[in-house]
XYZ file of C-alpha atoms in Angstrom:
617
model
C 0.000 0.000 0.000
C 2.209 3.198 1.278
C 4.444 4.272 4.056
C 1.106 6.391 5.652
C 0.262 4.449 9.366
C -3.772 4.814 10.049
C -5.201 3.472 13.267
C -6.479 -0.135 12.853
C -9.159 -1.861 13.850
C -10.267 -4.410 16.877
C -9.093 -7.757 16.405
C -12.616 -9.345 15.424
C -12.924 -6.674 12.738
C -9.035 -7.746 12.026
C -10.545 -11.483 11.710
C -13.230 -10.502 9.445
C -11.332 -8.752 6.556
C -9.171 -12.066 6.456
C -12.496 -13.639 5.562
C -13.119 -11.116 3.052
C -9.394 -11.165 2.131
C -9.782 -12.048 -1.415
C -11.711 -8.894 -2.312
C -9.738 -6.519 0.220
C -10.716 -3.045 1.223
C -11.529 -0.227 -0.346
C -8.392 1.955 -0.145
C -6.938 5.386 -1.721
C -3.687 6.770 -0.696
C -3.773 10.123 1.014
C -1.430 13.208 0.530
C 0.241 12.617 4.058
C 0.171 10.050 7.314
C -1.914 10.882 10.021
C -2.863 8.641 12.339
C -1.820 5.621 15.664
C -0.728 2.259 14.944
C -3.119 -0.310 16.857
C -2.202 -3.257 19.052
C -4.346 -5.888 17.531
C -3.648 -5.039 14.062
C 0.548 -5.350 14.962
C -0.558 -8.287 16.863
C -2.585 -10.470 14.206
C -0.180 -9.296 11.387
C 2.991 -11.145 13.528
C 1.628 -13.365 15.535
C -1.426 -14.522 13.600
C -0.775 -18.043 11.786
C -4.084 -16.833 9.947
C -2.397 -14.218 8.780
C 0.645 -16.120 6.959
C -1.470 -18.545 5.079
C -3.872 -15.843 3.546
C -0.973 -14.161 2.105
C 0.988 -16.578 1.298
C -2.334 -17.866 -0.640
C -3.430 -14.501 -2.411
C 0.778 -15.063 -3.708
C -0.043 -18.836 -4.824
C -3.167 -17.888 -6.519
C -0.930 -15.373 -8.729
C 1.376 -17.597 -9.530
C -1.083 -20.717 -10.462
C -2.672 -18.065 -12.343
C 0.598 -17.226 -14.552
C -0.047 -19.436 -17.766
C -3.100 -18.066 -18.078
C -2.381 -14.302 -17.799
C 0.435 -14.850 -20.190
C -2.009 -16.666 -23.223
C -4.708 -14.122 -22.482
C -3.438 -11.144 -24.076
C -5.704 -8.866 -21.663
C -4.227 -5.685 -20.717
C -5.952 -4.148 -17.013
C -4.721 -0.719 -17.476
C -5.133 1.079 -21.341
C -2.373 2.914 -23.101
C -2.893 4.917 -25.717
C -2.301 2.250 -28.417
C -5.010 0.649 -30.395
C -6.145 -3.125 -28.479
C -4.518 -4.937 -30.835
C -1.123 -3.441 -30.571
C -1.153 -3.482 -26.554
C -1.765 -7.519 -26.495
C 1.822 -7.632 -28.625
C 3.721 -5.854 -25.754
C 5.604 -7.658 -23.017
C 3.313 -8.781 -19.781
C 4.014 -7.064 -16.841
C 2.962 -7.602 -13.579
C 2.463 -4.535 -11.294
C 3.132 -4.656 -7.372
C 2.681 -2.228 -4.217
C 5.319 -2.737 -2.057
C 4.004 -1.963 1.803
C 2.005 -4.620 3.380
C 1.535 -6.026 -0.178
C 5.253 -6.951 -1.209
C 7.281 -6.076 2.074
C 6.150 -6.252 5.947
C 6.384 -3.367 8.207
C 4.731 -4.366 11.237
C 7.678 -3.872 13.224
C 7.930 -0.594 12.392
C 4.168 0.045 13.550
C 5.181 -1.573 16.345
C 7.473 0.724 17.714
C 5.075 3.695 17.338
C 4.033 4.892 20.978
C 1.045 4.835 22.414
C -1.327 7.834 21.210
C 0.901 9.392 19.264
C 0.147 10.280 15.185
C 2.566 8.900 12.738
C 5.976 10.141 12.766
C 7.910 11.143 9.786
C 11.069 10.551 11.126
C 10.821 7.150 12.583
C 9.634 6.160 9.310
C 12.639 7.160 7.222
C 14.813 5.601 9.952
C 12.952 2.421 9.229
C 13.493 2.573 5.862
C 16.834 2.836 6.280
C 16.862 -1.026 8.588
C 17.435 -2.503 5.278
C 18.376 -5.564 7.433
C 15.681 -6.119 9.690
C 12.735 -5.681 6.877
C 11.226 -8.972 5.129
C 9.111 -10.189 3.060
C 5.199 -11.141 3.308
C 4.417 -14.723 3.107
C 4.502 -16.133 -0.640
C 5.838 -12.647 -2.162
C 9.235 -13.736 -3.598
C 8.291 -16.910 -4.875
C 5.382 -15.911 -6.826
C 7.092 -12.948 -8.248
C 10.366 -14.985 -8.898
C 8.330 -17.481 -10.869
C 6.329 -14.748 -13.105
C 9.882 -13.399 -13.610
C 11.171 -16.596 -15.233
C 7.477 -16.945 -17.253
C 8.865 -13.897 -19.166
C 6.734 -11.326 -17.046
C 8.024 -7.795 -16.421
C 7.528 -7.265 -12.396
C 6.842 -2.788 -11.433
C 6.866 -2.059 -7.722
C 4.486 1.028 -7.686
C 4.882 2.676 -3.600
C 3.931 5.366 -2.415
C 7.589 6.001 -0.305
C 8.062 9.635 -1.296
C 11.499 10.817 -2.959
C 11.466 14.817 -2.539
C 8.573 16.247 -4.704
C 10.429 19.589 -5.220
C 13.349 18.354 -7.176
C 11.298 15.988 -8.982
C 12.588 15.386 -12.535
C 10.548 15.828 -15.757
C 11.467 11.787 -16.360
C 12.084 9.253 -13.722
C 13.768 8.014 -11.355
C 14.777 10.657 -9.119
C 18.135 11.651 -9.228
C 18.745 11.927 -4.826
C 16.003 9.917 -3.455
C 16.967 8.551 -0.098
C 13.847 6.130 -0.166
C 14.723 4.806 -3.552
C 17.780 3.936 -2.697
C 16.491 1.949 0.810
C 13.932 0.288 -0.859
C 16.192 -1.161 -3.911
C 18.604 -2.349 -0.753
C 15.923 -4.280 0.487
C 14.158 -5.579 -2.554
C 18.128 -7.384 -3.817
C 18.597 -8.633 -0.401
C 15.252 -10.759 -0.522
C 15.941 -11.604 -3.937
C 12.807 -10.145 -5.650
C 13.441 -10.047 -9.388
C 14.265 -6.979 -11.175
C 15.434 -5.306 -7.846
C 18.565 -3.682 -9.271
C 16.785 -2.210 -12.424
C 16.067 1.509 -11.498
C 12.919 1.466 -14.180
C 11.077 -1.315 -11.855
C 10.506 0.745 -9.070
C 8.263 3.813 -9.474
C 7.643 5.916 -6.107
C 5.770 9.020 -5.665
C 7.512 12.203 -6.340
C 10.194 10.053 -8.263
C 8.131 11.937 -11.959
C 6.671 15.249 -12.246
C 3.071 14.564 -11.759
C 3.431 11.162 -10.186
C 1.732 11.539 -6.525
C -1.369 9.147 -7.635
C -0.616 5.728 -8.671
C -2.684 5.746 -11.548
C -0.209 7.951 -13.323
C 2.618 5.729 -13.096
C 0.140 2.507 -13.883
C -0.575 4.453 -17.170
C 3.607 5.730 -17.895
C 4.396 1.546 -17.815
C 1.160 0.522 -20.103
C 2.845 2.506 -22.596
C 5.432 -0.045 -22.891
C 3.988 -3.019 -21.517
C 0.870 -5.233 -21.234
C -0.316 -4.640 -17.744
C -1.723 -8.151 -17.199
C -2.160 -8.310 -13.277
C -2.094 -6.085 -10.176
C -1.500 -6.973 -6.627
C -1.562 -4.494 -3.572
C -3.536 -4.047 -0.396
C -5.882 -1.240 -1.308
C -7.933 -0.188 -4.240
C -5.862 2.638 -4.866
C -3.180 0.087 -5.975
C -5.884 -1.583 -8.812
C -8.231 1.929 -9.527
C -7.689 5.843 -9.930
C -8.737 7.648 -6.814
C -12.015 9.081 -8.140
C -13.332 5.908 -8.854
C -12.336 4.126 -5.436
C -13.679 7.206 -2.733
C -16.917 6.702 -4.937
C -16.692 2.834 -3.632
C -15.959 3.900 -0.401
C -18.809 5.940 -0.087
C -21.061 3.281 -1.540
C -20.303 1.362 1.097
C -20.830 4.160 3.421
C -24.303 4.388 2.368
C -25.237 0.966 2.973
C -23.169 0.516 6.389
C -21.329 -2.476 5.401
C -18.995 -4.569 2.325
C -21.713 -7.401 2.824
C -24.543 -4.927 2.433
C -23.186 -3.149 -0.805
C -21.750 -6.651 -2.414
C -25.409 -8.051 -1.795
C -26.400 -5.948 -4.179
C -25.123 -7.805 -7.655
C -25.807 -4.519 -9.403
C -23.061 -2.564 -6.973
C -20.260 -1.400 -8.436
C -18.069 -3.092 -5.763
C -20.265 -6.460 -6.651
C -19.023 -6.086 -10.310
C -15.379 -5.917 -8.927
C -16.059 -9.120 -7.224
C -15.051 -10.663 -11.338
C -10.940 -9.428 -11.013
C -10.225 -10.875 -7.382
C -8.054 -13.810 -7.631
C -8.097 -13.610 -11.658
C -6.085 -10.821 -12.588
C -6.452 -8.498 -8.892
C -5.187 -10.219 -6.268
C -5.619 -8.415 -2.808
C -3.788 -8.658 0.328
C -5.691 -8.095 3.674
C -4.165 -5.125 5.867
C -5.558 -4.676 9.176
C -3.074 -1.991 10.162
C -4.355 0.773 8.056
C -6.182 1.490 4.751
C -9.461 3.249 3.323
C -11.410 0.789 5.009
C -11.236 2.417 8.677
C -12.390 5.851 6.598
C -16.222 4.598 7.991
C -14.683 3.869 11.265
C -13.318 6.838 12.443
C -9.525 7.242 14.173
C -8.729 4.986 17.111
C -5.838 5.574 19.989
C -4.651 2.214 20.214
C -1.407 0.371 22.052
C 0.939 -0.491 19.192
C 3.577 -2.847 21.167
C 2.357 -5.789 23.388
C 4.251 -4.436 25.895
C 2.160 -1.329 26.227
C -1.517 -3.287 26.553
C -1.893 -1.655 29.931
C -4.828 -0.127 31.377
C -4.257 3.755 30.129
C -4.121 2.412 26.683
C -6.855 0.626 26.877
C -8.953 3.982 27.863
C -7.442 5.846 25.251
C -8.788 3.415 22.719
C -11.902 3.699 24.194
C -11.850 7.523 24.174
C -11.355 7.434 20.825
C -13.880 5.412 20.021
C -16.352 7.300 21.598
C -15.114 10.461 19.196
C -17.497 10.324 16.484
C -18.269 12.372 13.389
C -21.352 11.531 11.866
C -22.166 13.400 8.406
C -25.322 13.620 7.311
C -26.456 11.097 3.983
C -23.802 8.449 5.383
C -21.370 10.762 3.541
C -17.535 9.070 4.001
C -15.346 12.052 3.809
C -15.283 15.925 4.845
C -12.732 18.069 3.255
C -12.450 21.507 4.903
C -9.462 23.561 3.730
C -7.858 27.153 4.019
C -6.191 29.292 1.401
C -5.303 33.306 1.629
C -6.053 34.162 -2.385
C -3.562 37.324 -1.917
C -5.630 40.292 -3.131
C -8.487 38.707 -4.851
C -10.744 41.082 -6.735
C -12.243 41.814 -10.160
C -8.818 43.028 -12.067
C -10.890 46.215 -12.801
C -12.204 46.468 -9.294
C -8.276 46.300 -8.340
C -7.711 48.892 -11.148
C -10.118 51.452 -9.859
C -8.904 51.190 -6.061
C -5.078 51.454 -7.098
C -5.525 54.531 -8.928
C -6.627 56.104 -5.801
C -4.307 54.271 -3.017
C -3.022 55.692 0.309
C 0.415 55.506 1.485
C 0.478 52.197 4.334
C -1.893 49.580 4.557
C -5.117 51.415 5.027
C -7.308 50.369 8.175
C -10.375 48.210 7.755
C -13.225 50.825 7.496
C -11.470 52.385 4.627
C -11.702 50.535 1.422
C -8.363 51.253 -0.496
C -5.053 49.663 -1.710
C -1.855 50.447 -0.670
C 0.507 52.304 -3.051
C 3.356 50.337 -4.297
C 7.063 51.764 -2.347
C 10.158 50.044 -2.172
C 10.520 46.866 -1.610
C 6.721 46.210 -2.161
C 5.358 45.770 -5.384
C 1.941 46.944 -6.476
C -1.090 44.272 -4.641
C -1.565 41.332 -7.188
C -3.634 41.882 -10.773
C -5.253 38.645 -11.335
C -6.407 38.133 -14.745
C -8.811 36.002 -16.729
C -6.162 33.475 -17.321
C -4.847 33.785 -13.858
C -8.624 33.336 -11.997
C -9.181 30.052 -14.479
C -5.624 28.716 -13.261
C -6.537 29.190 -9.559
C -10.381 27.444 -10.346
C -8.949 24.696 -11.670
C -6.615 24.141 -8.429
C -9.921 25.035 -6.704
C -11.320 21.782 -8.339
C -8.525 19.687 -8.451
C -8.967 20.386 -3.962
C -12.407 19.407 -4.239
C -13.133 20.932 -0.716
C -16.533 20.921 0.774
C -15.881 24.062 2.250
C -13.081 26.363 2.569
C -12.060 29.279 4.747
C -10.235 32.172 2.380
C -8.635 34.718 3.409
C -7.522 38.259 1.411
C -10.444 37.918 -0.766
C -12.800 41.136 -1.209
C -16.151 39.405 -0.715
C -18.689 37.083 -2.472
C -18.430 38.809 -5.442
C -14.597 37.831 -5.721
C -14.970 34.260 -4.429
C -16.892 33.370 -7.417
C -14.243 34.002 -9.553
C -12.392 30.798 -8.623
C -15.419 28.885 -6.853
C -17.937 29.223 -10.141
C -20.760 26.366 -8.251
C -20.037 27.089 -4.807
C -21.876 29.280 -2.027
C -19.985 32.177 -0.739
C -21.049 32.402 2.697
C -20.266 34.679 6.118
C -17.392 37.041 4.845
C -16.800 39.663 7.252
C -18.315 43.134 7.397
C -14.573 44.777 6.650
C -14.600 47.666 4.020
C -10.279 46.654 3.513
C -10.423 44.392 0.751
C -8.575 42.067 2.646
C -11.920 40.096 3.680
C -11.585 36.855 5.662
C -14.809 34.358 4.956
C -16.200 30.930 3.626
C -17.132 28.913 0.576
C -18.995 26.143 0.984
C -20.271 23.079 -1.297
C -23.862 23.986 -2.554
C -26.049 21.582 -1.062
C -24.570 22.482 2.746
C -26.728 23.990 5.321
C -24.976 26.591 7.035
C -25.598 29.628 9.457
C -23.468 32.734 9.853
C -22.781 33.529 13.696
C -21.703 36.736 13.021
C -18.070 38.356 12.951
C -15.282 37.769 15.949
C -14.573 41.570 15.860
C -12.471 41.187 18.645
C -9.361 40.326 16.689
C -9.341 43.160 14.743
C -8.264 44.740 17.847
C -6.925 47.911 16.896
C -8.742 49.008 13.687
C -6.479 47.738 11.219
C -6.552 43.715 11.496
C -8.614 41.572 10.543
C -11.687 39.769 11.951
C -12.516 36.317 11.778
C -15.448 34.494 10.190
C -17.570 32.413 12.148
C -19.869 29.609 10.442
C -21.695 27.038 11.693
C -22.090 23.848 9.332
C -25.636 21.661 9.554
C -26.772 23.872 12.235
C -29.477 22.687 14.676
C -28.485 19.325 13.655
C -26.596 16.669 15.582
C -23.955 17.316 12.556
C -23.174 20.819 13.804
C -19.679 21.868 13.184
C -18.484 25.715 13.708
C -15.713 26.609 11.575
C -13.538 30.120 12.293
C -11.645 31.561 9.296
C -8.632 33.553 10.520
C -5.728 36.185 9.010
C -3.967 37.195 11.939
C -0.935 39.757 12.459
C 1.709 39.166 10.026
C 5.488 39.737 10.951
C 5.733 37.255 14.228
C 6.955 34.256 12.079
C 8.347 32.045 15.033
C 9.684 34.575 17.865
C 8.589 34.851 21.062
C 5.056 36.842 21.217
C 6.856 38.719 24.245
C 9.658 39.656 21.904
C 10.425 43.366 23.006
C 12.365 44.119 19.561
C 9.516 43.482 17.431
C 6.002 45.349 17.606
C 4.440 42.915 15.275
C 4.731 39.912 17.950
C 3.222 42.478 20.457
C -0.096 42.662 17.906
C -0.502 39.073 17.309
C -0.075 38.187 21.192
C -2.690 40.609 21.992
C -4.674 38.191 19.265
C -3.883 35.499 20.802
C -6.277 34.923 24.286
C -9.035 36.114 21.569
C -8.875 32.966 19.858
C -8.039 30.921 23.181
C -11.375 32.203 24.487
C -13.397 31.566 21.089
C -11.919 27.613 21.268
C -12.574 27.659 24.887
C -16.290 28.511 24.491
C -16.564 25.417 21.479
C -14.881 23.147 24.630
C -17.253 23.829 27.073
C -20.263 23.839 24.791
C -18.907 19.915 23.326
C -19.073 21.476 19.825
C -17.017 20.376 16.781
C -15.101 22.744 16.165
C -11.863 24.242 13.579
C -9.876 27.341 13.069
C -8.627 27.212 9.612
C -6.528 30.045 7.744
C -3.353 32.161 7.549
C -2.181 32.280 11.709
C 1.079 33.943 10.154
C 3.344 31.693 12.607
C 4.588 28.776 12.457
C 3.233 26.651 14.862
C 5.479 23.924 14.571
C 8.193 26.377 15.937
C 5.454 28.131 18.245
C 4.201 24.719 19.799
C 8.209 24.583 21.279
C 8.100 28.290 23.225
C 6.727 28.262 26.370
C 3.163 29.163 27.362
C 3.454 32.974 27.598
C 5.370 33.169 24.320
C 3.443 30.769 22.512
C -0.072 30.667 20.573
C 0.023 26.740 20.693
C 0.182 26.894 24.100
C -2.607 29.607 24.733
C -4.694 27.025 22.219
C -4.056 23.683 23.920
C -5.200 25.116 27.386
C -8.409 26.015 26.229
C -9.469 23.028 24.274
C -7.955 19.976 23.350
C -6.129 20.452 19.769
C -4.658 19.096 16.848
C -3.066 20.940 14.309
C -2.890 19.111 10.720
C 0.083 19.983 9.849
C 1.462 17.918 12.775
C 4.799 16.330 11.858
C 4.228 16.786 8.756
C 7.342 17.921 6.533
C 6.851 21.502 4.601
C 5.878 21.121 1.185
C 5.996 23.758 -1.248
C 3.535 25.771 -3.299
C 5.428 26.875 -6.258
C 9.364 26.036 -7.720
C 11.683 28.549 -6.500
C 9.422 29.273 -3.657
C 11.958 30.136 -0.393
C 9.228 29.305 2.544
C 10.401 26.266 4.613
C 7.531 25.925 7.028
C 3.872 26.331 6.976
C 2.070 29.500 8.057
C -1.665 28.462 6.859
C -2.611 25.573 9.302
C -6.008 24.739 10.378
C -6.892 23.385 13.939
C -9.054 20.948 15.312
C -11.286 21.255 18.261
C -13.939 18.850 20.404
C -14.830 15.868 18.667
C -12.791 16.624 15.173
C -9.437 17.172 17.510
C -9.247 12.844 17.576
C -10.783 11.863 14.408
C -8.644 9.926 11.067
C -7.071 12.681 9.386
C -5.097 13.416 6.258
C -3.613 16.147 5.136
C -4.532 17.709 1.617
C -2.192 20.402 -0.293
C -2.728 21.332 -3.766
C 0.532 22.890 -5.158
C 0.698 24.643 -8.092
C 4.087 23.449 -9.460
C 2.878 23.629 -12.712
C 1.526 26.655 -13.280
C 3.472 28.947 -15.654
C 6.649 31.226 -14.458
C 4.198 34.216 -14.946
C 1.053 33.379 -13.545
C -0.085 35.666 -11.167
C -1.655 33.383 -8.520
C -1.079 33.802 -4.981
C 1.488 33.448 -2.734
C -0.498 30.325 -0.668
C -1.069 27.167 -1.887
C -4.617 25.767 -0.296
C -3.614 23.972 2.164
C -6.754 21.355 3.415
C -7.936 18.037 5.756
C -9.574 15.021 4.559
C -11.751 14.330 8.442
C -13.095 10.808 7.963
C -16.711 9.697 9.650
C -18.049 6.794 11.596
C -20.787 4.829 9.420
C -24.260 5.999 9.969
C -25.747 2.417 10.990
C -29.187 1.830 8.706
């Protein structure tokens, strides 16, 4: 599958996807880990005879299954070549590696209790090459389509660094790649040492799905069978979040599969012909309709306090209405987004400074700052399309100069509960139409002094069990990471005087049990801030209102544009109540690919995919 660790499930659920083993779990691979290893998963995976015999069959039934792929001619994934050329390529045979291919329940074992997936325990594991082996049946099975004549692809998502990607593969200084090769020649799995067989993410331009890289080897080969341990390994994403939330919608697999005219029924045809599907209780898109758990991850931890952190966690529900899957929330600042003749206008009249909020005018230009952004036609259709590509149900913006300007880049959506500021530096909401939603008015109190800027406050599905308030935020800029108490710099003085604003706003969410987020530019890096101590830091003043998560939690910068010269993310969006313990992944949409002179904005949206429990029929 990939390197990302999501909390697993009990054992008995553990027990029942080996009985449903040859048709796996719905799966797509997210932008970045988030999430606990779990005891029982670890557990069953290494201790589980159960285990070992349903892999090493899913391996046998591949390679009894060899002749026949071969004679068949069937390709699984199209190239652009007409049928009758693709049957006259070479077979290949394409593999995930994690969970699929190699086992890495040791290194879910070591996670520690309650604590999200770390980054850098990962890459230390990858670097073990000595301690990693091979699930049951792997080697032989792909040793014997080797000698058939087949062409074996190991497709992971282990990450090589996305901003130096080449234009072609492989990556020239990929740390992962050159792990994961280590490993695959000292097991002995064929084509190891040939740099073309492995494809990871980030190793191409463009290559963060799978289905990419499926589609670069069709080009050359006949893909005649795919193995992995989640249907993001055997479909594109679209097509595998529209499974999972078919099965949302009828509560179980059972449920949807009894349905012959399902799509997943239809699936049912590939497993154990030409799909052949691993079972992974440790994580996977499955636990998407089960919500996050806080689980022990080492036997030796199974004491009591894990135990009632599982069961906290448990309790931590969100429940969306429809039996909808998946909520995407997400933040971008648009820098200076207006009608180009609406910027026109206001620039030909502009005061020296950054005018305060009642007046509505720009700047004028002066050394070293250029005149505010001038987005054009072209421009606004670049940044809808990276609207779209997010698909976000809602997002907080941020320098955008009301509904008017929103719909520029969210053409469909409902711009909702932008602040009464006459600046056009407006913070304030778009939401998926279809979405009930209430304004509760504007938290003035952060535009403390006249010239910052207040937040917007929406509440999603109000009235409903559903409810979830959501506060869009631009606070002080200039504070980056020093102390808020820093005496040499005004700025931090403004943005700590900020800061017990949005303590209290979070603190009044706690005590009222409300799902709750804070989304948006915060100016400050809070993975810098969350080391200062209490007086000096915003983290701090956050965590002892309410309990928190931030997403970007151990999560390694990544950037918006090439050239860019950040290093750490300023636009975060926190978690409160309920959503502070739920599954989460983190969603950024760069926009690497947008020409040198695009005038776009200086943030990239930065977003959460917050995963529900099923709504039982």
């Amino acid at each position: 599958m990939n390197r990302h660790r999501h909390a697993a499930s009990a054992l008995l659920r553990a027990s029942a996807l080996l009985l449903a083993s040859t048709l796996g779990s719905p799966a797509v691979a997210a932008p970045a880990p988030s999430s606990t290893a779990n005891l029982d998963a670890v557990l069953w995976m290494q201790k589980a005879p159960e285990y070992g015999l349903v892999a090493a069959g899913q391996w046998r039934a591949l390679a009894d299954r060899l002749p026949a792929l071969k004679r068949s001619g069937e390709a699984l994934v199209e190239s652009e070549q007409p049928a009758e050329k693709s049957r006259r390529r070479p077979p290949a045979i394409i593999v995930d590696l994690d969970e699929t291919v190699l086992d890495n329940s040791p290194a879910n074992a070591e996670a520690p209790t309650g604590l999200a997936f770390d980054e850098a325990r990962w890459q230390r594991w990858l670097t073990r090459v000595d301690e990693q082996f091979a699930v049951p049946g792997a080697v032989v099975a792909l040793q014997a389509a080797a000698r058939m004549g087949f062409r074996v692809f190991y497709i992971s998502n282990r990450e090589c660094p996305a901003a130096t990607a080449p234009a072609v593969a492989p990556h020239p200084d990929c740390p992962a790649r050159r792990h994961t090769q280590a490993v695959l020649e000292r097991l002995g799995l064929p084509f190891a040492a040939d740099s073309d067989a492995l494809l990871l993410r980030g190793d191409q331009q463009g290559w963060a799905d799978k289905t990419a890289r499926r589609q670069h080897i069709a080009r050359r080969y006949r893909i005649a069978a795919l193995v992995g341990d989640d249907l993001g390994d055997f479909l594109p994403r679209s097509e595998a979040e529209a499974l999972i939330d078919s099965i949302g919608r009828s509560g179980t697999v059972a449920a949807t599969m009894a349905r012959p005219e399902s799509a997943l029924a239809a699936l049912a045809s590939h497993a154990g012909r030409d799909w052949f599907v691993l079972p992974n209780p440790a994580y996977g898109s499955w636990e998407r309709g089960q919500g996050s758990r806080i689980a022990c991850s080492s036997p030796w931890l199974a004491d009591q306090a894990c135990a009632d952190a599982a069961l906290a966690a448990k309790q931590a529900r969100l429940v969306l209405p429809g039996g909808a899957q998946r909520l995407r929330l997400a933040t971008w600042n648009m820098e200076w987004l207006m009608p180009a003749e609406t910027r026109d206008a206001l620039l030909a009249r502009c005061v020296e400074g950054q005018p305060p909020s009642a007046v509505r005018a720009l700047p004028c230009p002066r050394d070293p700052y250029p005149p505010v952004a001038r987005h054009d036609a072209t421009d606004l259709a670049l940044m809808a399309g990276y609207a779209a590509r997010a698909g976000a149900d809602v997002v907080a913006v941020q320098e955008v100069d009301g509904p008017e300007a929103a719909l520029l880049v969210f053409p469909g959506h409902v711009p909702a509960c932008f602040v009464a500021r006459a600046h056009p530096q407006k913070t304030g909401f778009v939401v998926r139409a279809g979405i009930p939603f209430r304004c509760n008015g504007d938290l003035a109190a952060l535009d403390d002094d006249g010239a910052a800027r207040a937040g917007a406050d929406i509440t999603l599905w109000p009235g409903t069990g559903q409810a979830i308030r959501l506060l869009s935020v631009h606070l002080k800029s200039g504070c980056f990471d020093l102390p808020l108490s820093n005496a040499g710099n005004p700025v931090c003085a403004r943005l700590q005087a900020q800061v017990p604003v949005l303590a209290r706003w979070a603190a009044d969410r706690n005590a009222s049990g409300e799902a709750f987020a804070i989304l948006g530019d915060f100016n400050r890096r809070l993975e810098a801030d969350a080391a200062l101590p209490a007086p000096d830091s915003l983290w701090a003043a956050l965590r002892s209102a309410s309990p928190v998560a931030r997403v970007t939690d151990q999560q390694a910068y990544r950037r918006c544009r090439a050239g860019e010269r950040y290093t750490a993310f300023i636009d975060n969006i926190v978690l409160g109540g309920p959503l502070a313990t739920l599954r989460r992944d983190l969603v950024h949409v760069p926009m690497a690919d947008a020409p040198a002179d695009a005038v776009l904005s200086d943030h990239c949206l930065l977003g959460v995919d917050l995963w529900a429990w099923p709504v039982q029929p």
